[in-house]
mmCIF file with all atom_site columns, C-alpha atoms in Angstrom:
data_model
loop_
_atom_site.group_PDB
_atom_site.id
_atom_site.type_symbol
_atom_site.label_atom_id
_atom_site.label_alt_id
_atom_site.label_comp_id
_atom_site.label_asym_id
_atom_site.label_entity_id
_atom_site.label_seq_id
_atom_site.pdbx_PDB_ins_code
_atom_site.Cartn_x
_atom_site.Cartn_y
_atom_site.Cartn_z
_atom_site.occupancy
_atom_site.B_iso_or_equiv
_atom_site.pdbx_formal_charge
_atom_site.auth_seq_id
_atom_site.auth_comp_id
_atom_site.auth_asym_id
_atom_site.auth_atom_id
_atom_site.pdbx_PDB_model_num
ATOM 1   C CA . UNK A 1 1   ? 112.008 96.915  86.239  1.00 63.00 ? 152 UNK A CA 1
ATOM 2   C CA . UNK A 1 2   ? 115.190 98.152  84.567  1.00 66.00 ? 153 UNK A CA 1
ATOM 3   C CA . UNK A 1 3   ? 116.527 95.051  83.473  1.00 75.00 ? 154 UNK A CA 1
ATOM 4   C CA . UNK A 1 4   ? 113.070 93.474  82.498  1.00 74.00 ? 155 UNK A CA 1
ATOM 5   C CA . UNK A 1 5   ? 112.337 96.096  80.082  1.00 70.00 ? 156 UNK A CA 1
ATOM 6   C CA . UNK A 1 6   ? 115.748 96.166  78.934  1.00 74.00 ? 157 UNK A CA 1
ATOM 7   C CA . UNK A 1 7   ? 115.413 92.367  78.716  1.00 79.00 ? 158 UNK A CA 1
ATOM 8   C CA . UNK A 1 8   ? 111.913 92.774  76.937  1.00 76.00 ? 159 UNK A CA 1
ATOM 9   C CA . UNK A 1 9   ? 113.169 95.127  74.624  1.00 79.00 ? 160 UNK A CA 1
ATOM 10  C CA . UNK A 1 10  ? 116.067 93.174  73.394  1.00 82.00 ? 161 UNK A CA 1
ATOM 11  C CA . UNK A 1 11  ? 113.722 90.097  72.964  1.00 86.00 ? 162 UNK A CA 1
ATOM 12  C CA . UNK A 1 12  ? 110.134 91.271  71.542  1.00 84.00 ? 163 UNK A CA 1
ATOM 13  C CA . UNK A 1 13  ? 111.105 94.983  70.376  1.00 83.00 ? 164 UNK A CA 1
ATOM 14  C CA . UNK A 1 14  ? 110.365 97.958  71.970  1.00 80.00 ? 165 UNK A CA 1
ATOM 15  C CA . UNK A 1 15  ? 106.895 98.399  70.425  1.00 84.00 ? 166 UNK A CA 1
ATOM 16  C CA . UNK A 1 16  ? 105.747 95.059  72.088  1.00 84.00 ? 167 UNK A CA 1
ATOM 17  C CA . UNK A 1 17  ? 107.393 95.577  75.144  1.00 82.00 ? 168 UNK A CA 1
ATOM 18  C CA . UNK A 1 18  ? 105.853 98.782  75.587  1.00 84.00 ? 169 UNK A CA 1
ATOM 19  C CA . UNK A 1 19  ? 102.169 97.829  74.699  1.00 90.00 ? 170 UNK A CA 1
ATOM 20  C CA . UNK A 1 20  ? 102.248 94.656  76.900  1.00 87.00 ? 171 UNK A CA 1
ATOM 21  C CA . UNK A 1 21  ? 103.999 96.819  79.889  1.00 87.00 ? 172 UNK A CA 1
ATOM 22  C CA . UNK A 1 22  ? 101.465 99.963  79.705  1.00 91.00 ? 173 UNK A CA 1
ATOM 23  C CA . UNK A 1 23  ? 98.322  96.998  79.201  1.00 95.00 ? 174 UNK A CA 1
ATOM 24  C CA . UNK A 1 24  ? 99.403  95.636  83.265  1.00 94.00 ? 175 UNK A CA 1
ATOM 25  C CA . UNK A 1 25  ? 100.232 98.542  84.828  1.00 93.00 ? 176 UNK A CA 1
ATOM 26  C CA . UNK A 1 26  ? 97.192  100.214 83.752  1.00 94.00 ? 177 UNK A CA 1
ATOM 27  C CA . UNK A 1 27  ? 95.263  97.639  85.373  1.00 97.00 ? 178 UNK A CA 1
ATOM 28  C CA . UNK A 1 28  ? 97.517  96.927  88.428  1.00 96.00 ? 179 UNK A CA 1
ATOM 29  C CA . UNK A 1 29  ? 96.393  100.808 88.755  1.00 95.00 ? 180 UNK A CA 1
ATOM 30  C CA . UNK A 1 30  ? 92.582  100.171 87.913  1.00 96.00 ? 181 UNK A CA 1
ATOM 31  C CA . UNK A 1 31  ? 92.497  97.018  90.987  1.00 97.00 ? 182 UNK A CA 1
ATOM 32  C CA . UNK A 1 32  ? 94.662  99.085  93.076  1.00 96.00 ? 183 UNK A CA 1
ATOM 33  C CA . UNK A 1 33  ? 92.270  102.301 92.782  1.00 95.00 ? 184 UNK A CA 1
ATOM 34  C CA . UNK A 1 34  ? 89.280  99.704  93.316  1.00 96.00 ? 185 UNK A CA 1
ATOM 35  C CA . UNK A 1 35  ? 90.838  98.760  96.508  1.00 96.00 ? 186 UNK A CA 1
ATOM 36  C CA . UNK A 1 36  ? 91.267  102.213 97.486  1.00 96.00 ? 187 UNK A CA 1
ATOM 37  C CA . UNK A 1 37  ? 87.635  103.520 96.507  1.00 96.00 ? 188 UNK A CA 1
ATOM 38  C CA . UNK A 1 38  ? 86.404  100.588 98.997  1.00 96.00 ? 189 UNK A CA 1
ATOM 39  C CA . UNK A 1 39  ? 88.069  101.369 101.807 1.00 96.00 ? 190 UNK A CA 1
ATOM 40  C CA . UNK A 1 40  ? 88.392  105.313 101.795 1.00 96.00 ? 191 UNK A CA 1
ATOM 41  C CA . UNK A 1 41  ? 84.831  105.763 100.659 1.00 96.00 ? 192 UNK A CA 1
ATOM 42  C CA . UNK A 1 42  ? 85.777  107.670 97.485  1.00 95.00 ? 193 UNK A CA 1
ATOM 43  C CA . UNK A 1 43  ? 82.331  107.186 95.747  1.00 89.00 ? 194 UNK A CA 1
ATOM 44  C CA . UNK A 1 44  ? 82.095  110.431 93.841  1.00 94.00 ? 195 UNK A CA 1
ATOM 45  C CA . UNK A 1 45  ? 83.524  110.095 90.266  1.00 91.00 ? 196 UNK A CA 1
ATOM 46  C CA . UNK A 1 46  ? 85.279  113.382 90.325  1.00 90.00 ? 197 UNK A CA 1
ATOM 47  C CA . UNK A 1 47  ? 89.014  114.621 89.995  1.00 87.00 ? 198 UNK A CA 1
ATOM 48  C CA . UNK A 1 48  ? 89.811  115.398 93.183  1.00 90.00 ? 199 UNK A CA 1
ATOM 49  C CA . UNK A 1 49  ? 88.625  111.509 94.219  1.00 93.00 ? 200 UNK A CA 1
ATOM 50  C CA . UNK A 1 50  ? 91.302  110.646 91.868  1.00 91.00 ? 201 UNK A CA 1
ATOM 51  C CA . UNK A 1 51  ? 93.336  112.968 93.398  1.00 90.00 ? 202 UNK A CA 1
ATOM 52  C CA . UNK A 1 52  ? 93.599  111.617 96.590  1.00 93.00 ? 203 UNK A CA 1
ATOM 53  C CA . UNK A 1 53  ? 93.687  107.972 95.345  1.00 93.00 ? 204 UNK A CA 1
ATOM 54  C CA . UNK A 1 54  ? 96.727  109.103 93.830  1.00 91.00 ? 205 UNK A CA 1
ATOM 55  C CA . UNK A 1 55  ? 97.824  110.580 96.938  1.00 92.00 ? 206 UNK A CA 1
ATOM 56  C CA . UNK A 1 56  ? 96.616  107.609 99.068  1.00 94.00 ? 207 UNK A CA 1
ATOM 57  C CA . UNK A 1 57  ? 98.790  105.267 96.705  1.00 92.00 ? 208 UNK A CA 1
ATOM 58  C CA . UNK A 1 58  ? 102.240 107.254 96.828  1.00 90.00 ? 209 UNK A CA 1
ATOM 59  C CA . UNK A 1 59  ? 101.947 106.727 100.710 1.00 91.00 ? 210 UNK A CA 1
ATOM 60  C CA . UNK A 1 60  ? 101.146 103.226 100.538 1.00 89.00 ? 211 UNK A CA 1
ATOM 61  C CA . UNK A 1 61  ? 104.472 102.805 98.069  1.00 86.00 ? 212 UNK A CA 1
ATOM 62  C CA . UNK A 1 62  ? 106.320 104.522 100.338 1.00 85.00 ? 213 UNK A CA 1
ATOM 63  C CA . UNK A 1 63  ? 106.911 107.933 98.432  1.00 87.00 ? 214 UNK A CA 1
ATOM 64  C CA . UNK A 1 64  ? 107.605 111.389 100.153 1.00 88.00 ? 215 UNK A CA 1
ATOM 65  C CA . UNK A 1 65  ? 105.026 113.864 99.448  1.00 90.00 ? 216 UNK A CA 1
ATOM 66  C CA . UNK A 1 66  ? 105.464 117.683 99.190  1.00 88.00 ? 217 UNK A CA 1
ATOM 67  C CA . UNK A 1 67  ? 103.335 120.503 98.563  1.00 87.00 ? 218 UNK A CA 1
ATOM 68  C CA . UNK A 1 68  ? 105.606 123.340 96.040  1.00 82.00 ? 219 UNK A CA 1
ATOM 69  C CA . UNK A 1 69  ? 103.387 126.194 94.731  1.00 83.00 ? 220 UNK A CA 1
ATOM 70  C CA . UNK A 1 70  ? 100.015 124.674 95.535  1.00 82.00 ? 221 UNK A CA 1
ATOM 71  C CA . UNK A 1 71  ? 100.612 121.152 93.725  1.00 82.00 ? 222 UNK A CA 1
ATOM 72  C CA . UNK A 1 72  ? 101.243 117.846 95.952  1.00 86.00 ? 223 UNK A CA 1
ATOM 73  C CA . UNK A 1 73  ? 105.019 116.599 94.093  1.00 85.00 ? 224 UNK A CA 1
ATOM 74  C CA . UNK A 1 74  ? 106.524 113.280 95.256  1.00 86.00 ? 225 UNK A CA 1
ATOM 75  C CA . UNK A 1 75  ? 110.223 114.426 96.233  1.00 82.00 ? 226 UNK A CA 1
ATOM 76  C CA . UNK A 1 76  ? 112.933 111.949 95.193  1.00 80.00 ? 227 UNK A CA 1
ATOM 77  C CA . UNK A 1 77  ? 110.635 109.562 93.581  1.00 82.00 ? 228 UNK A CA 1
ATOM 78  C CA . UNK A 1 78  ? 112.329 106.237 93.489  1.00 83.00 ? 229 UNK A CA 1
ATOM 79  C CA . UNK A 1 79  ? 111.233 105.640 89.472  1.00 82.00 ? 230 UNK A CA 1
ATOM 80  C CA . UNK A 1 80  ? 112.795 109.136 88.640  1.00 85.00 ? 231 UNK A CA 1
ATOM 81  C CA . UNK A 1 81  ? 115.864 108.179 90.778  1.00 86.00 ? 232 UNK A CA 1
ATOM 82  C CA . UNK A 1 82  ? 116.474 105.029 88.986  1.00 85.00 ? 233 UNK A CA 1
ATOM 83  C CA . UNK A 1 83  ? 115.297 106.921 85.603  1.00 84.00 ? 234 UNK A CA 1
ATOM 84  C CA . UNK A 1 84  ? 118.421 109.276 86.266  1.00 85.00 ? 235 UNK A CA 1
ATOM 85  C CA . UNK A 1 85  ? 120.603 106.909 87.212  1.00 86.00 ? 236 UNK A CA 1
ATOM 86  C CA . UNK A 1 86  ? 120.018 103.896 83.902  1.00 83.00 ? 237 UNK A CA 1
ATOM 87  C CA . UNK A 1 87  ? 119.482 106.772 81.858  1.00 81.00 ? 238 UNK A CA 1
ATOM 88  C CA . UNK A 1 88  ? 116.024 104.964 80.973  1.00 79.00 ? 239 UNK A CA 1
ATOM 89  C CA . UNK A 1 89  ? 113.012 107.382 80.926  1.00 81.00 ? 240 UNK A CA 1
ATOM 90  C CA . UNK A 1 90  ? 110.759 104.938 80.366  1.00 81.00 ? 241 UNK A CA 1
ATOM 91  C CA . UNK A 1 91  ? 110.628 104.275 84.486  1.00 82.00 ? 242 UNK A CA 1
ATOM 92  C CA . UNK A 1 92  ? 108.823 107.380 84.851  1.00 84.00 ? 243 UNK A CA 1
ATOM 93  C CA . UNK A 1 93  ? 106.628 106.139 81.830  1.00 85.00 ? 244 UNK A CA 1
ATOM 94  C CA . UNK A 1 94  ? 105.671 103.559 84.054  1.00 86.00 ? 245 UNK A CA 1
ATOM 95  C CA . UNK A 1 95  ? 104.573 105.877 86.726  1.00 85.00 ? 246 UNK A CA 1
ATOM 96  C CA . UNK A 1 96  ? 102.666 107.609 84.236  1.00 86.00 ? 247 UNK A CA 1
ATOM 97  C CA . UNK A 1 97  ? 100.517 104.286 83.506  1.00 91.00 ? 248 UNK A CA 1
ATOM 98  C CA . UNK A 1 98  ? 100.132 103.027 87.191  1.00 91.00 ? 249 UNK A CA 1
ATOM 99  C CA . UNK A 1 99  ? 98.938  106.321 87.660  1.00 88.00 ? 250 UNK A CA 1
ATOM 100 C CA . UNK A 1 100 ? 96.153  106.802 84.817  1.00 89.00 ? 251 UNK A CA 1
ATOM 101 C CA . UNK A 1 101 ? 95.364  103.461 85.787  1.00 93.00 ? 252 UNK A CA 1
ATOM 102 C CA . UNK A 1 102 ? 94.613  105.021 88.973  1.00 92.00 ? 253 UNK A CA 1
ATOM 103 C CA . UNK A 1 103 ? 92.384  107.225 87.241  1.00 90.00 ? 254 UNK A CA 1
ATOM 104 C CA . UNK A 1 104 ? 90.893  105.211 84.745  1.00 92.00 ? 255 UNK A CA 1
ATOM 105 C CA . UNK A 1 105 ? 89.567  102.914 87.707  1.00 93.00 ? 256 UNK A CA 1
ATOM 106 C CA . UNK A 1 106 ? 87.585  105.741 89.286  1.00 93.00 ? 257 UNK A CA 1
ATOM 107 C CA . UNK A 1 107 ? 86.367  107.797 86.749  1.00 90.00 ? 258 UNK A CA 1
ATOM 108 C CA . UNK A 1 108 ? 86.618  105.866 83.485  1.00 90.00 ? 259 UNK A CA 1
ATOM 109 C CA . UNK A 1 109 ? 88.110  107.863 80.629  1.00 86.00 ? 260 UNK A CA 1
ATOM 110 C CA . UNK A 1 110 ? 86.886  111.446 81.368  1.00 81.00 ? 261 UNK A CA 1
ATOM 111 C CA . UNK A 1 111 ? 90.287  112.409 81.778  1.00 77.00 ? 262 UNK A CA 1
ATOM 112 C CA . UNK A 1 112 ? 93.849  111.313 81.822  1.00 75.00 ? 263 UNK A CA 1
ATOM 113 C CA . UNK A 1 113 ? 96.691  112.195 83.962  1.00 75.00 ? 264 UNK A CA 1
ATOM 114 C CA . UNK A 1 114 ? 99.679  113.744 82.751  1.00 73.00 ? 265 UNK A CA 1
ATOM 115 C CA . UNK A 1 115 ? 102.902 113.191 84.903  1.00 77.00 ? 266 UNK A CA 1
ATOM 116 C CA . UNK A 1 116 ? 105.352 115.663 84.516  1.00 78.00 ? 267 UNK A CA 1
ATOM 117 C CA . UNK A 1 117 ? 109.159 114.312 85.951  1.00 79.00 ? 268 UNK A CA 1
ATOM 118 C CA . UNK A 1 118 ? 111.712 116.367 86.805  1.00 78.00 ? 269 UNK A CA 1
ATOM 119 C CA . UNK A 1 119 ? 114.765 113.802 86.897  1.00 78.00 ? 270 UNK A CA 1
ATOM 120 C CA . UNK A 1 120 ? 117.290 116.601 85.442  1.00 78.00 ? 271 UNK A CA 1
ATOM 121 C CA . UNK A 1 121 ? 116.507 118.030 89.090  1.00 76.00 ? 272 UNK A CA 1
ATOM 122 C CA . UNK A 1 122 ? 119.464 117.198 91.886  1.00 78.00 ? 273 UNK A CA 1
ATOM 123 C CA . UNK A 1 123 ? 116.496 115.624 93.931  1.00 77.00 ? 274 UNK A CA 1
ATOM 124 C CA . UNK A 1 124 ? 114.220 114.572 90.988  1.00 76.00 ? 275 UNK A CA 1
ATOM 125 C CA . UNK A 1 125 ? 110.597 115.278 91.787  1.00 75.00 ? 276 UNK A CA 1
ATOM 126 C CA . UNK A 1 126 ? 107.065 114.311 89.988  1.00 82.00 ? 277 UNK A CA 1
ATOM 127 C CA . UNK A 1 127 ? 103.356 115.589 89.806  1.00 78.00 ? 278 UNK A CA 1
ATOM 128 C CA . UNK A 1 128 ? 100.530 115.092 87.681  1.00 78.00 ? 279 UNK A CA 1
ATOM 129 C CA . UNK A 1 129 ? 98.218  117.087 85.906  1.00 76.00 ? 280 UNK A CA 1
ATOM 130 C CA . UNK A 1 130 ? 94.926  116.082 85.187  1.00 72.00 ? 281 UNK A CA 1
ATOM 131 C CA . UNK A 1 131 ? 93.327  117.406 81.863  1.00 69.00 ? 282 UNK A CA 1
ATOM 132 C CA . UNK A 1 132 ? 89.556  116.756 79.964  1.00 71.00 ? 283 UNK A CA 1
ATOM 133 C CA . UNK A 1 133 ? 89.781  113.767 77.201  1.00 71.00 ? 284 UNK A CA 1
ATOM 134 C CA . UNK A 1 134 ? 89.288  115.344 73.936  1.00 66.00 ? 285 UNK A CA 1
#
């Protein structure tokens, strides 16, 4: 992912690279979260649906879960690793989109999760934050 938006950005700009990269995540995130609706019965439009879509699709990636002060974090989250390591924040951008994705495939665009990334951490960690749409 590194070198294609690095590769991207040199070519088209940053500005194009970054609409046409946050356009297909969003929806890899919107078919993913259709997938998971289906087969975890998630019917109910609600936050905590989303919730544990999210949750369901950092275990299907792979990604070690942890519960700090009441909020589910994904400990040494490979996007944050590799963040830290290129010195490119925009991999944890890219989380980000998956992830509202996610949430714009089960409850439209009622609201619209924040990830917060901690990559300054030794072991970098994530969560998200869901907030109303203005």
């Amino acid at each position: 992912i590194s070198v294609l938006s690095k590769r991207l950005i040199k070519d088209e700009g940053y500005s194009v690279m970054n609409t046409i990269l946050k356009r297909e995540i969003t929806e890899i995130g919107k078919r993913d979260a259709q997938e998971i609706v289906r087969i975890f019965d998630l019917k109910e439009k609600t936050p905590e649906n989303v919730s544990k879509a999210l949750k369901i699709a950092a275990l299907l990636l792979g990604f070690k879960l942890d519960v700090v002060e009441g909020e589910t974090t994904v400990k040494e989250c490979p996007f944050a690793l590799m963040a830290k390591q290129t010195k490119e924040p925009l991999l944890v951008t890219i989380c980000s989109w998956y992830c509202d994705g996610i949430a714009k495939g089960i409850v439209g665009d009622t609201y619209k999760w924040e990830g917060i990334h901690d990559i300054e951490k030794d072991i970098p960690i994530c969560f998200f934050k869901h907030l109303k749409r203005e």
